[in-house]
Structures are given as structure tokens and as C-alpha cells.
Amino acid sequence: MNAPHEDPGTLAPEHGAATPSTWSAPRAALGRSEHAGELERLEDKVLEGGRLTPEEGLFLHDHADLETLGYLADQVRRRKHPSGVVTYIVDRNVNPTNVCITDCGFCAFYRRPKAEDAYVLERDEIYAKLDELRDMGGRQVLMQGGHHPYLKSAWWGDLIADLRSRYPKINAHALSAPELDHLSKIDKRPVEEVIADLRDAGLGSVPGAGAEMLVERVRLIIARKKTDTDRWLDVHRKVHEAGLRSSATMMFGHVETPAERIEHLERVRQLQDETGGFTAFICWNMQPDGVPEEHLYPARVSPGVYLRVQALSRIYLDNIDSLQTSFVTQGMKMGQITLRYGCNDFGGSMLEENVVSAAGCARLEGIDVIERMISAAGFTPRRRNSWYGIDDEREAADSAACAPRSAVEAASTKLFEGGRWRDEWVAARDEHARNYVPAAVAAGGAQ
Amino acid sequence: MSQSDQKRPSRERRLLRRAEAAGLGSIAEKVLAEERLSLEDGVALYRAEDLLTVGALANHVRERIHGDRTYFNVNQHINYTNYCNKFCSFCSFDRLPGQPGAYQFTPEQAAEKIREQLHQPVTEVHMVAGVWPKIPYQYYLDLLKAVKAARPEIHVKAFTMVELDQIWKSARQVGRESMAEVLAELREAGLGSCPGGGAEVFAERVQLEGYAHKISGERWLEVAREVHRAGLRSNCTMLHGHIETHEERVDHLDRLRRLQDETGGFQTYIPLSFHPENNEWSHLPGPTAADELRELAVGRLLLDNIPHIKAYWILMDVPVAQTALAFGADDVDGTVVEERIYHDAGATTPQEVARDELITWIRDAGRLPVERDTLYNVVWSADEAQAQVGAPAPVAG
């Protein structure tokens, strides 16, 4: 059932002897002098646009200092986004249900079906949330929930179709791969059919959640009942084949080894080579406060480790266009810093967020703060749509050049063919970025 | 004379190429040749688009001086009063006597704060406070003596130049004459060194607009000169991110650099970020993380004669403090039990941190943790073997 994939092979778990609870960053100056030759070779390779092998990725992970990782990530970001625009989307999370039968020990959000505070939101409650979002100029609702045992794909299709007709400017960015997989199981039909029906109902894009670590050894420990690695990737493959785009994520900083972090990046990169359907990659470290199996997890990794992994992701994922920061888990200060360590997208304004907030991590901010963080880091803030095209009043004349507004539109303009987004789409967007002149510069202003 | 490109180590060649691409080639030449940067260079560093390359130049200097060593200490704060008559626009801490929340510790109360921490391996108490002319000279002497009596081996780093100016004025009312005489008595009572606060931004324009009642920049430097002449070390600071210009910041750093050429008494430069909550400048946004990182880097590059640059974690927060260790900083301050001044201005960081956690932060930033005392004598160091990847953090002895 699962499509075959290239085994990343040589990076067996035993390669990284260190476990996260004892792993610490290499000593910067010391490592740089001990490994000068290989680090410089890899530096040149990345600067010349070369692709890192998994072994090389692991070498950087284990031996490169933060300054080097930042430099390389910033250079890759400049190559992909030379205009200096940093995007974000006005959105909110709606979690239609917290009922879940997957029992992940790192999740503080879900409830068992008969729990007292288990819920399924009424339509009116959802409308009230989306009214607020529409009034703020919102462009996306991120809908994810628990794996509810009785809510089938028809329920979700009705919900999405209803919201699309009431709120035509708000894209439904909904249902992560494990949820789609779950719907296929309770519907008792192939996931392709579930995806096609939801797409026809108005689903516009798919979030990359539930990837956690795409390594079976790790999943068996942290998310035993959740969709496995091959299936997670295969659902995204089918999402891309259906003409939809999706994002990819990684949650690290728990029981994985450094080599397994690289393996995760490698699996994502391989699928992207195949389909080109991922818009963006987002990583964050596990937020362990108050989760059901808190005792099994090491202490939260410190921000410095997140920044290293973030930068390495930008360097490694040479075929993914956008890297999104995770200010909800990291705070605005780190959110801003990551813009110099490979990120070109500030994510969603998140009028509401419930999942990581349940794990002791509530850092929601206003749009004005997001704009200021982007500007103060030396970038031009612009709003975007779910497909990472610029959708901003300040750019009205240009927005058409950026991106198809929907997968359906993309398909109708033949940008999407044979299960793959055509290179023209990416080329047009890059061309736009190259020619883009920030308003401040065009007006003769100086920073 | 700059080295020919062939002779340079490969890493320096790379840094130079990178700086040239960022429009900072001539500055990089000077940095590599260990030449002093000009004031124009300072302004250029503030305006350069490529923040990471500014940081990389500062990192080069930092590693030349300190390698991976990153200093911290186990300290506690005592803000002995918030009575103040300076009415600075940026301050959220000050009160007048009788106002809600106004307080002044007796020497005995301060000693009690010290005794509360006797179970911790504290090596330094940092004492700064408001400025209130009615506090008699004897109070300051008693305060120092009470603290030293409670923990004789503790190093007392106390009184900014602003407070010292007031202490000297109070001392004159009871027959003391020179600042030197006052400093000698304070030292006798237990003063070990002076903190760097109260410098703000020296430029007169900024002072008149923001803190007109405070001693002038020139007076601050004069008191610091007296402190150094008396054989005491001090730190120095700049409060950045409010109404000052890039040129005014460079001017400030230049005045510090010139005094340091003269006395050599500054140990550490600490850029202080303006925090905008609960004060007259609440309409100003305050510096962001990117500004804080740049400030540290420019400080490291311009202040070529000051040994240490501190990323004060309690006001910039852990993400910035860790990143700062690749932007020129070699010190993160300490465990800081009970900080009040920045917390009144909206700082959301914890008011203290455990020693082991501080060590983990430094390691996770790829550096070698070194516990120091106030005068940078090594108290504990992760030696080379312990510093290897994967080694657990040692427990405090």
C-alpha cells in the first residue's frame, strides 16, 4: 500500500551515540579549528548551491558552530528570497474537536471521547470565530482536531463547504496527514477518495502537522498509535497528486538522536524531489509542560539548540521554498532572530491557538508586533495567502504574479501537471522576487 | 600594514570576502589587523544591512580574546531603596517616599537578604538603587558593613557613578572633602567594585530630553575616573533603544574608550536595552532582539580596550543571550536572585536562574562555561575533557 522509498540507509540510529538529554552543541571555536578542512569544504558546497548528503548534514549538525550555520542558512535564504520580503498570514486556528483516540504522550490538548471536557464545536461557535477572522482581513483558517472516532469525512466536507461559501476569502487549511489517514479508516475507503472529496468540498491546502519525527524507532516511543512514517509521507504524496499543496513539520528535542533529525529532513527532501508539493517547512522543539507522559521526556531543549536545528533545516532542505519560524513556541525574540537563520516566513498571526498553548506555551501576538519584528530585522513585511503568494494591499498590482490563488486555479492554468507543480510556477515567483523593490527603497528612503 | 591575502589563515580570508560583500571590507581589514575602528566605522556598523556579518566580525574578536570561554557568576541583587529624585523618563522603578510601593531597606534588612542565600554558593552581591539626598552618608557605610558581616567572603559590587555622586554630596555635609576620601572609606567598609549603570547615553541632547536631573555624561566619566584611581574596578553601560541616534551611541562608546585608554579600570561593557513598560517613554517601542544583538557586536568591535562584553540575560532573555555568544559577548551575568528594576519595567524573564541551567545555556550555545568571581578570577571551569560533546554538566561543588 505504501509507496516504496529510498532508504536513507547509512544513518542508523546507533550512529549518533549521544541522546538528546546529554546532547549539547559542539564547542564553537574548538570545533572550527579541529574540523576546519571539512567545514570549509561543506561551506563552499552550500554556497555554490550543492546538495548536502545525509552524512554531510550530520557532520554540520555535530560540528558546525552557530555562526557558521547562521551564515549558510542566511545565504540560502537570500538565494531563494533575494527581495528581502518576509511574509506572514492573517489566520486563526480552529480546533473543531479535542476528542482523540491516538493518545500521544507529548500532547496536552486531546481528551478521550468520554472525558468531561471533551468537545465538538457547534457550527455557530465556529461562525463566530470566523466572523472575527474575516473582519481582520484573515485569509486562512487552520483546522485540526483530535482523531474523533465518529466524525467522518462527510462531516468535515460539509463543514469546509459551508465555511468556504460563507467566507470566500478564507482558505480552509485543514486536516493533517494523520487526520486524513484516520478519516480513511473510519470511512473504510482509500485516502485518495477522502482527499478528492474534501478538495471538491473546498479544502485548499493541508497543514504539515503530525510528522513529529519521521523515524519509526522514535514514533514507536512517542506516538505509537499515530500514522507511521511511510504512511504520513504517502498521504502527503496523495495530497500533492490531488493538486493540493501542503507544508511539512518536525517536532524535535525529545527522544531522537541527531542522526534521526537528519533522517527526518532527508525523508521530507526526498518526497519534495518527487512531488514538489511542499510549500514550507516548520520545526519546533517539543513543549513538555503538563503533557500526559511528561516524566518520559527530557527537559525542554534551550533556544540555542532550536536555532541550530532551524538553520540546519534551511541548509539541508534545498528544494523547499519557504522556512517558517515558530514564534508561538519560541517567542517573538527568537522568532525575529530566526529571520537571520534561514526563515523567510513568520507563519500565522494566530488569533487563536489551543494545542501547544495547552503545553505551557502561549505566545500569541498582534499583527502590528509581527510587522515591527520583521521590519526591525531589516526585512519588508508582507501578508501572504496559504500558497505563499503575496496578498497584501501594499502590493495590489503585483499579487497576480505571485501565485495561483488555489490549487483549482493552478490546475486550470496547467501549473499542476502529472502530480507535480510545474517549475514555471516557482520560476515566476522567483522572478517576481528578484525584481521586487521594497517600497522604502523605491521611495528613496534609507534604512 | 595589512597582511597579503596569501598569508592570511583561510578563515580570515573567508571572513574578509564575506565582509567585502556586505560593504564592510575596510572595517574587516582593520579588525583582522587589530587596528582601532573609527567613529565612522561605528556608524557604518550600526547601518549595515547584513547583521550576521557584523556579528561574525565581533565573534572573531571575541574568540581571539576569549576563545570559547563564557563567563558567569553566582550572584544576588539587592536594590536597597527605590526612593529617587531623578525622575528619568525610562525608569519604572523609582518612587517618592510615601508613594505606594516605596521602600528603603535598613542595613539589617539588607543583611537578612544576604543571610537568606547563605545556602547558595553566592560570590557577589550587586547593590544599586535610587538616589535620595536625605539618606545620610553613614547609611551607606552601615549598609556595606552589615552585608559584609552577614557573609564576610562576599564581594560587594555596589553604587553606580550616579549614586556615588550623591554619596559624596551627603559625605560633604559631614565633613568629608574629596571623592577619593569617600571612596577610601567605602572601600574600608567593604566596597569591592562598582557596577556600570547610570551612564545611559552621554549625549547632552538625550540627557536633557530624558534624564535632565541626573548627573551629566561628563560627570559620570569623572566619577568613574575617580573610582579607577582609587584602585577599584568598575563596569560600564549604555542604555540603548529609546530616542538616541546611531551617532550618539558611537559618541558614547568613544567616550568610554577614551577613559579606558586613560585608566584601564573598566572590566566589562554591558549594553542595557530600554524596556518601555510603566514609564514616561512607554510610547516608544524599545529595541528588538536584532537591535540587541547588533548593540553587543558594535560594542565588542569599538571597545577594543575593554576585556569583556556582557549579554545580560535577565533583560534580553535567553534566546538573545545565547545567540549573543556568537555576536561578541563572552559573559552572561549570573544567577541574579531577585532582580527588581527591569521587572518593574515589564521584563518577563524569571527573577533568578539555577547555576546548572546557566551552564546548560552556555553549552547549548557552543561555548565553554567558566564561573568567575567579580574580578574575573576563575571559580570553576568546565575543563577540556568535561567540555566534550555529551558530557553532563558538573554539579556545583
XYZ file of N, CA and C in Angstrom, chain A residues 75-191:
351
model
N 22.550 32.680 3.711
C 22.892 32.715 2.287
C 21.878 31.935 1.460
N 21.455 30.781 1.955
C 20.447 30.002 1.222
C 19.151 30.803 1.152
N 18.789 31.415 2.270
C 17.568 32.242 2.296
C 17.676 33.385 1.282
N 18.826 34.039 1.215
C 18.998 35.132 0.258
C 18.863 34.642 -1.178
N 19.408 33.464 -1.443
C 19.330 32.927 -2.796
C 17.874 32.676 -3.176
N 17.103 32.136 -2.249
C 15.719 31.791 -2.557
C 14.782 32.987 -2.472
N 15.129 33.937 -1.635
C 14.242 35.091 -1.420
C 15.054 36.371 -1.447
N 15.611 36.699 -2.623
C 16.538 37.835 -2.704
C 15.879 39.186 -2.439
N 14.565 39.243 -2.471
C 13.910 40.549 -2.337
C 13.909 41.073 -0.911
N 14.192 40.226 0.053
C 14.147 40.704 1.434
C 12.745 40.847 1.987
N 11.781 40.186 1.339
C 10.418 40.189 1.882
C 10.285 39.035 2.874
N 9.674 39.317 4.010
C 9.289 38.261 4.940
C 7.767 38.266 5.042
N 7.193 37.111 4.829
C 5.734 37.015 4.764
C 5.134 36.507 6.070
N 3.843 36.744 6.222
C 3.058 36.108 7.276
C 1.620 36.066 6.782
N 0.795 35.283 7.434
C -0.600 35.182 7.014
C -1.497 35.514 8.201
N -2.574 36.236 7.904
C -3.545 36.520 8.950
C -4.470 35.305 9.040
N -4.388 34.619 10.132
C -5.165 33.378 10.243
C -5.562 33.127 11.686
N -6.290 32.083 11.891
C -6.537 31.624 13.245
C -6.669 30.111 13.216
N -6.434 29.532 14.337
C -6.654 28.104 14.475
C -8.064 27.885 14.982
N -8.740 26.922 14.391
C -9.988 26.450 14.979
C -9.807 24.952 15.155
N -10.004 24.493 16.356
C -9.883 23.068 16.618
C -11.284 22.552 16.866
N -11.951 22.039 15.808
C -13.368 21.698 15.928
C -13.646 20.655 17.009
N -12.667 19.824 17.298
C -12.869 18.865 18.389
C -11.542 18.576 19.071
N -11.607 18.266 20.357
C -10.395 17.814 21.045
C -10.474 16.320 21.369
N -11.512 15.685 20.849
C -11.663 14.249 21.095
C -10.657 13.488 20.245
N -9.926 12.575 20.873
C -8.866 11.898 20.141
C -8.627 10.521 20.731
N -8.384 9.567 19.825
C -8.138 8.206 20.289
C -6.699 7.784 20.023
N -5.803 8.771 19.816
C -4.421 8.428 19.441
C -3.472 8.433 20.639
N -3.849 9.103 21.708
C -3.124 9.032 22.978
C -1.631 9.327 22.881
N -1.252 10.426 22.241
C 0.174 10.768 22.198
C 0.606 11.332 23.552
N 1.677 10.782 24.071
C 2.124 11.167 25.404
C 2.697 12.567 25.490
N 2.941 13.203 24.319
C 3.505 14.552 24.340
C 2.443 15.615 24.122
N 1.157 15.204 24.081
C 0.088 16.144 23.740
C -0.734 16.470 24.975
N -0.869 17.775 25.252
C -1.650 18.203 26.410
C -3.036 18.686 25.991
N -3.355 18.572 24.708
C -4.590 19.159 24.180
C -5.746 18.159 24.141
N -5.446 16.912 23.812
C -6.531 15.995 23.490
C -7.267 15.505 24.729
N -8.528 15.009 24.505
C -9.300 14.349 25.554
C -9.843 13.035 24.996
N -9.944 12.045 25.857
C -10.592 10.795 25.457
C -12.073 11.078 25.226
N -12.744 10.250 24.387
C -14.132 10.562 23.993
C -15.074 10.817 25.172
N -14.906 10.105 26.285
C -15.878 10.296 27.362
C -15.414 11.272 28.441
N -14.309 11.956 28.183
C -13.802 12.897 29.189
C -14.794 14.038 29.390
N -14.778 14.590 30.605
C -15.739 15.643 30.935
C -15.590 16.878 30.054
N -14.355 17.247 29.770
C -14.160 18.462 28.977
C -13.854 18.156 27.505
N -14.305 16.996 27.035
C -14.239 16.704 25.602
C -15.284 17.569 24.902
N -14.958 18.037 23.675
C -15.946 18.875 22.989
C -15.940 18.657 21.492
N -17.058 18.983 20.864
C -17.128 19.186 19.420
C -17.816 20.536 19.251
N -17.157 21.452 18.546
C -17.725 22.805 18.435
C -18.998 22.797 17.600
N -19.993 23.580 18.036
C -21.197 23.806 17.242
C -20.842 24.730 16.076
N -21.618 24.630 15.008
C -21.378 25.481 13.845
C -21.374 26.971 14.238
N -22.324 27.347 15.097
C -22.408 28.759 15.472
C -21.143 29.260 16.150
N -20.537 28.398 16.946
C -19.295 28.793 17.606
C -18.194 29.012 16.565
N -18.185 28.143 15.566
C -17.166 28.277 14.518
C -17.423 29.541 13.701
N -18.706 29.812 13.399
C -19.015 31.045 12.650
C -18.517 32.273 13.404
N -18.748 32.283 14.702
C -18.347 33.458 15.498
C -16.841 33.681 15.381
N -16.098 32.592 15.412
C -14.639 32.701 15.295
C -14.244 33.222 13.916
N -14.922 32.710 12.881
C -14.550 33.119 11.527
C -15.037 34.525 11.185
N -16.141 34.949 11.826
C -16.561 36.350 11.643
C -15.440 37.279 12.085
N -14.883 36.978 13.256
C -13.771 37.785 13.770
C -12.599 37.789 12.796
N -12.298 36.617 12.284
C -11.158 36.483 11.378
C -11.403 37.268 10.088
N -12.626 37.162 9.543
C -12.960 37.890 8.311
C -12.799 39.392 8.542
N -13.274 39.851 9.691
C -13.224 41.287 9.970
C -11.791 41.803 10.091
N -10.865 40.908 10.407
C -9.462 41.310 10.488
C -8.738 41.143 9.160
N -9.460 40.772 8.120
C -8.817 40.541 6.827
C -8.134 39.189 6.757
N -8.618 38.234 7.497
C -7.997 36.911 7.540
C -8.074 36.183 6.211
N -7.079 35.343 5.964
C -7.009 34.618 4.703
C -6.990 33.097 4.895
N -6.927 32.647 6.114
C -6.771 31.204 6.311
C -7.324 30.803 7.663
N -8.016 29.678 7.675
C -8.343 29.065 8.952
C -7.639 27.709 8.999
N -6.839 27.546 10.030
C -6.128 26.280 10.207
C -6.989 25.397 11.090
N -7.582 24.368 10.495
C -8.480 23.493 11.256
C -7.855 22.118 11.428
N -7.612 21.829 12.670
C -7.137 20.494 13.012
C -7.843 20.100 14.285
N -7.935 18.841 14.511
C -8.574 18.433 15.743
C -8.037 17.095 16.166
N -8.680 16.535 17.133
C -8.313 15.187 17.518
C -8.825 14.203 16.477
N -8.418 12.964 16.661
C -8.935 11.891 15.802
C -10.219 11.374 16.434
N -11.322 12.045 16.097
C -12.609 11.715 16.691
C -13.122 10.407 16.085
N -13.585 9.473 16.911
C -13.952 8.162 16.356
C -15.199 8.176 15.466
N -16.037 9.209 15.569
C -17.286 9.184 14.779
C -17.419 10.286 13.740
N -16.541 11.279 13.746
C -16.671 12.352 12.748
C -15.990 11.906 11.452
N -16.809 11.558 10.456
C -16.266 11.036 9.203
C -15.942 12.165 8.243
N -15.431 11.794 7.082
C -15.003 12.826 6.133
C -16.197 13.652 5.658
N -17.388 13.054 5.627
C -18.566 13.809 5.180
C -18.829 14.989 6.120
N -18.620 14.759 7.424
C -18.820 15.840 8.395
C -17.852 16.992 8.114
N -16.601 16.622 7.872
C -15.586 17.641 7.573
C -15.867 18.319 6.232
N -16.286 17.532 5.245
C -16.593 18.097 3.922
C -17.714 19.113 4.024
N -18.764 18.777 4.783
C -19.877 19.717 4.982
C -19.388 20.997 5.633
N -18.565 20.827 6.665
C -18.047 21.989 7.396
C -17.235 22.892 6.466
N -16.339 22.265 5.713
C -15.464 23.051 4.836
C -16.270 23.761 3.746
N -17.213 23.034 3.139
C -18.024 23.631 2.068
C -18.837 24.803 2.614
N -19.395 24.607 3.782
C -20.180 25.664 4.420
C -19.314 26.901 4.667
N -18.122 26.703 5.232
C -17.250 27.839 5.548
C -16.763 28.525 4.277
N -16.467 27.722 3.253
C -15.996 28.319 2.000
C -17.060 29.219 1.395
N -18.328 28.804 1.495
C -19.363 29.630 0.875
C -19.652 30.870 1.725
N -19.562 30.734 3.029
C -19.799 31.906 3.877
C -18.628 32.877 3.885
N -17.427 32.346 3.793
C -16.216 33.180 3.922
C -15.310 32.945 2.717
N -15.672 33.492 1.563
C -14.946 33.129 0.333
C -13.461 33.501 0.359
N -13.080 34.478 1.178
C -11.660 34.865 1.162
C -10.810 34.051 2.130
N -11.464 33.221 2.913
C -10.706 32.462 3.915
C -10.502 31.029 3.433
N -9.237 30.685 3.211
C -8.917 29.328 2.762
C -9.005 28.340 3.921
N -9.514 27.159 3.608
C -9.506 26.093 4.602
C -8.195 25.322 4.486
N -7.314 25.573 5.446
C -6.002 24.902 5.522
C -6.219 23.879 6.622
N -6.532 22.653 6.254
C -7.098 21.779 7.283
C -6.695 20.325 7.110
N -6.776 19.619 8.196
C -6.655 18.172 8.274
C -5.250 17.666 7.933
N -4.476 17.463 8.943
C -3.127 16.946 8.767
C -3.180 15.503 8.268
N -2.024 15.023 7.835
C -1.963 13.668 7.262
C -2.518 12.599 8.214
N -2.180 12.617 9.496
C -2.759 11.581 10.372
C -4.280 11.683 10.456
N -4.828 12.894 10.361
C -6.280 13.033 10.380
C -6.896 12.483 9.097
N -6.259 12.781 7.961
C -6.763 12.242 6.690
C -6.703 10.713 6.713
N -5.625 10.203 7.251
C -5.467 8.752 7.377
C -6.571 8.171 8.268
N -6.833 8.872 9.358
C -7.879 8.447 10.285
C -9.244 8.459 9.586
N -9.511 9.504 8.814
C -10.796 9.575 8.098
C -10.919 8.420 7.106
N -9.821 8.093 6.462
C -9.875 6.992 5.506
C -10.200 5.681 6.223
N -9.710 5.538 7.442
C -10.007 4.312 8.202
C -11.464 4.274 8.635
N -11.965 5.379 9.190
C -13.355 5.283 9.688
C -14.355 5.352 8.534
N -13.952 5.923 7.402
C -14.795 5.871 6.189
C -14.713 4.506 5.498
N -13.660 3.771 5.846
C -13.368 2.498 5.182
C -13.251 2.656 3.663
N -12.438 3.622 3.235
C -12.169 3.786 1.814
C -10.789 4.424 1.639
N -10.230 4.342 0.440
C -8.857 4.818 0.242
C -8.734 6.313 0.549
N -7.568 6.703 1.022
C -7.355 8.094 1.398
C -7.445 9.011 0.186
